[in-house]
Amino acid sequence: RKRVAVLISGTGSNMEALIKETSSSSVAQIVLVISDKAKAGGLNIAKNYNIQTQIVEKRSNETREMHEERIHSLLIAAGIDIVCLAGYMRILTEFLVNNWRGKLLNIHPSLLPSFPGVRSQKQALEKGVKFSGCTVHFVEVEVDAGAIIEQGIVSIKADDQEEDLIERIKSVEHQIYPKALKLVASEKVKLDLQTGKLIYI
Ligand code: GAR
């Protein structure tokens, strides 16, 4: 089984979905949760599942690379094979991306390449699109731009508020993220490091 770390900053509902859906998986197990926020709600959820947690807040006197080096050291020490970003609200530098390229996944709450960046659900409502969704992709240095592993669709209703769409998309996120992780962990899907595209085995 591939050893998986999940990086969070907040609630951790995707992290919980990954923990639950891999608990009986033969290909992946969540063994470490790292948060860059000491108050992230997801830390308590992880502890309830008896999963090791670490808080790695960015110190004001360190660069983003130095902060990532501390995270990287923990990942190496724990023998991690795959890293899942799940509501980790920091843009990674080349340091972490290059060290983990092809083994680093992210979930984003829109149908990429539409609505990258922050508050994607609000962006979708403002554009007036009738469908949105979520995307699991490999992480590249360019934000929200790596090869797409899985996507899920939700309908947008005329009276939807941002919160409604956030919740409706999240319920689909919880389905596609475990599915994408299992595809990568089982090596049915790989990132071609040369072309940046997916290879199906
Ligand atoms: C999720 O909707 C995820 O797609 C989004 O943050 C939320 C985290 O929720 N990620 C991003 O916006 C990344 N740019 P969770 O903590 O309950 O999993």
PDB file of N, CA and C and ligand atoms in Angstrom, residues 8 10-15 86-89 106-109 117-121 144 166 169-170 173-174, ligand 1:
ATOM      1  N   ILE A   8      -3.448  19.975   4.800  1.00  0.00           N
ATOM      2  CA  ILE A   8      -4.684  20.744   4.975  1.00  0.00           C
ATOM      3  C   ILE A   8      -4.383  22.119   5.579  1.00  0.00           C
ATOM      4  N   GLY A  10      -7.651  23.704   6.804  1.00  0.00           N
ATOM      5  CA  GLY A  10      -8.947  24.029   7.408  1.00  0.00           C
ATOM      6  C   GLY A  10      -9.766  22.837   7.850  1.00  0.00           C
ATOM      7  N   THR A  11     -10.999  22.811   7.361  1.00  0.00           N
ATOM      8  CA  THR A  11     -12.027  21.859   7.807  1.00  0.00           C
ATOM      9  C   THR A  11     -11.627  20.403   7.672  1.00  0.00           C
ATOM     10  N   GLY A  12     -11.033  20.075   6.555  1.00  0.00           N
ATOM     11  CA  GLY A  12     -10.553  18.707   6.362  1.00  0.00           C
ATOM     12  C   GLY A  12     -11.619  17.707   5.938  1.00  0.00           C
ATOM     13  N   SER A  13     -12.685  18.177   5.285  1.00  0.00           N
ATOM     14  CA  SER A  13     -13.710  17.203   4.869  1.00  0.00           C
ATOM     15  C   SER A  13     -13.201  16.308   3.742  1.00  0.00           C
ATOM     16  N   ASN A  14     -12.382  16.851   2.862  1.00  0.00           N
ATOM     17  CA  ASN A  14     -11.790  15.992   1.818  1.00  0.00           C
ATOM     18  C   ASN A  14     -10.794  15.013   2.426  1.00  0.00           C
ATOM     19  N   MET A  15     -10.019  15.497   3.379  1.00  0.00           N
ATOM     20  CA  MET A  15      -9.106  14.608   4.105  1.00  0.00           C
ATOM     21  C   MET A  15      -9.873  13.446   4.722  1.00  0.00           C
ATOM     22  N   ALA A  86      -5.451  19.023   0.274  1.00  0.00           N
ATOM     23  CA  ALA A  86      -6.898  18.988   0.479  1.00  0.00           C
ATOM     24  C   ALA A  86      -7.310  20.235   1.241  1.00  0.00           C
ATOM     25  N   GLY A  87      -7.558  21.312   0.483  1.00  0.00           N
ATOM     26  CA  GLY A  87      -7.851  22.587   1.125  1.00  0.00           C
ATOM     27  C   GLY A  87      -6.605  23.159   1.770  1.00  0.00           C
ATOM     28  N   TYR A  88      -5.444  22.906   1.152  1.00  0.00           N
ATOM     29  CA  TYR A  88      -4.178  23.490   1.627  1.00  0.00           C
ATOM     30  C   TYR A  88      -4.034  24.831   0.914  1.00  0.00           C
ATOM     31  N   MET A  89      -4.184  25.918   1.667  1.00  0.00           N
ATOM     32  CA  MET A  89      -4.369  27.218   1.031  1.00  0.00           C
ATOM     33  C   MET A  89      -3.065  28.005   0.863  1.00  0.00           C
ATOM     34  N   ASN A 106      -3.910  17.603  -6.175  1.00  0.00           N
ATOM     35  CA  ASN A 106      -4.689  18.682  -5.563  1.00  0.00           C
ATOM     36  C   ASN A 106      -6.140  18.549  -5.984  1.00  0.00           C
ATOM     37  N   ILE A 107      -7.053  19.033  -5.139  1.00  0.00           N
ATOM     38  CA  ILE A 107      -8.459  19.137  -5.541  1.00  0.00           C
ATOM     39  C   ILE A 107      -8.844  20.596  -5.599  1.00  0.00           C
ATOM     40  N   HIS A 108      -9.577  20.937  -6.656  1.00  0.00           N
ATOM     41  CA  HIS A 108      -9.962  22.334  -6.878  1.00  0.00           C
ATOM     42  C   HIS A 108     -11.471  22.395  -7.141  1.00  0.00           C
ATOM     43  N   PRO A 109     -12.170  23.374  -6.522  1.00  0.00           N
ATOM     44  CA  PRO A 109     -13.634  23.383  -6.617  1.00  0.00           C
ATOM     45  C   PRO A 109     -14.202  24.061  -7.862  1.00  0.00           C
ATOM     46  N   GLY A 117      -7.717  29.673  -9.190  1.00  0.00           N
ATOM     47  CA  GLY A 117      -7.521  30.699  -8.161  1.00  0.00           C
ATOM     48  C   GLY A 117      -8.507  30.560  -7.022  1.00  0.00           C
ATOM     49  N   VAL A 118      -8.780  31.681  -6.355  1.00  0.00           N
ATOM     50  CA  VAL A 118      -9.597  31.633  -5.129  1.00  0.00           C
ATOM     51  C   VAL A 118     -11.078  31.868  -5.416  1.00  0.00           C
ATOM     52  N   ARG A 119     -11.913  31.400  -4.484  1.00  0.00           N
ATOM     53  CA  ARG A 119     -13.385  31.551  -4.535  1.00  0.00           C
ATOM     54  C   ARG A 119     -13.941  31.190  -5.910  1.00  0.00           C
ATOM     55  N   SER A 120     -13.605  29.971  -6.335  1.00  0.00           N
ATOM     56  CA  SER A 120     -14.029  29.492  -7.658  1.00  0.00           C
ATOM     57  C   SER A 120     -15.537  29.372  -7.756  1.00  0.00           C
ATOM     58  N   GLN A 121     -16.176  29.022  -6.636  1.00  0.00           N
ATOM     59  CA  GLN A 121     -17.635  28.863  -6.662  1.00  0.00           C
ATOM     60  C   GLN A 121     -18.292  30.222  -6.892  1.00  0.00           C
ATOM     61  N   ASP A 144      -3.111  25.576 -10.410  1.00  0.00           N
ATOM     62  CA  ASP A 144      -4.346  24.952 -10.901  1.00  0.00           C
ATOM     63  C   ASP A 144      -4.252  24.556 -12.379  1.00  0.00           C
ATOM     64  N   ILE A 166     -20.786  25.808  -2.686  1.00  0.00           N
ATOM     65  CA  ILE A 166     -19.632  25.240  -1.983  1.00  0.00           C
ATOM     66  C   ILE A 166     -19.982  23.841  -1.478  1.00  0.00           C
ATOM     67  N   ILE A 169     -20.717  21.200  -4.339  1.00  0.00           N
ATOM     68  CA  ILE A 169     -19.474  20.755  -4.988  1.00  0.00           C
ATOM     69  C   ILE A 169     -18.687  19.843  -4.042  1.00  0.00           C
ATOM     70  N   LYS A 170     -18.679  20.195  -2.755  1.00  0.00           N
ATOM     71  CA  LYS A 170     -17.899  19.373  -1.805  1.00  0.00           C
ATOM     72  C   LYS A 170     -18.369  17.933  -1.781  1.00  0.00           C
ATOM     73  N   GLU A 173     -16.702  16.364  -4.510  1.00  0.00           N
ATOM     74  CA  GLU A 173     -15.263  16.273  -4.226  1.00  0.00           C
ATOM     75  C   GLU A 173     -14.951  15.008  -3.436  1.00  0.00           C
ATOM     76  N   HIS A 174     -15.834  14.724  -2.457  1.00  0.00           N
ATOM     77  CA  HIS A 174     -15.591  13.576  -1.571  1.00  0.00           C
ATOM     78  C   HIS A 174     -15.678  12.250  -2.317  1.00  0.00           C
TER      79      HIS A 174
HETATM   80  C1  GAR B   1     -12.496  22.337  -0.939  1.00  0.00           C
HETATM   81  O1  GAR B   1     -13.688  22.793  -1.538  1.00  0.00           O
HETATM   82  C2  GAR B   1     -11.359  22.375  -1.918  1.00  0.00           C
HETATM   83  O2  GAR B   1     -11.729  22.065  -3.235  1.00  0.00           O
HETATM   84  C3  GAR B   1     -10.935  23.815  -1.805  1.00  0.00           C
HETATM   85  O3  GAR B   1     -11.016  24.099  -0.428  1.00  0.00           O
HETATM   86  C4  GAR B   1     -12.032  23.298   0.158  1.00  0.00           C
HETATM   87  C5  GAR B   1     -11.445  22.570   1.342  1.00  0.00           C
HETATM   88  O4  GAR B   1     -12.444  21.938   2.077  1.00  0.00           O
HETATM   89  N1  GAR B   1      -9.596  23.999  -2.304  1.00  0.00           N
HETATM   90  C6  GAR B   1      -9.187  25.120  -2.874  1.00  0.00           C
HETATM   91  O5  GAR B   1      -9.896  26.087  -3.035  1.00  0.00           O
HETATM   92  C7  GAR B   1      -7.752  25.091  -3.342  1.00  0.00           C
HETATM   93  N2  GAR B   1      -7.430  26.287  -4.078  1.00  0.00           N
HETATM   94  P1  GAR B   1     -12.112  20.822   3.148  1.00  0.00           P
HETATM   95  O6  GAR B   1     -11.070  21.411   4.091  1.00  0.00           O
HETATM   96  O7  GAR B   1     -13.424  20.577   3.837  1.00  0.00           O
HETATM   97  O8  GAR B   1     -11.602  19.618   2.409  1.00  0.00           O
END
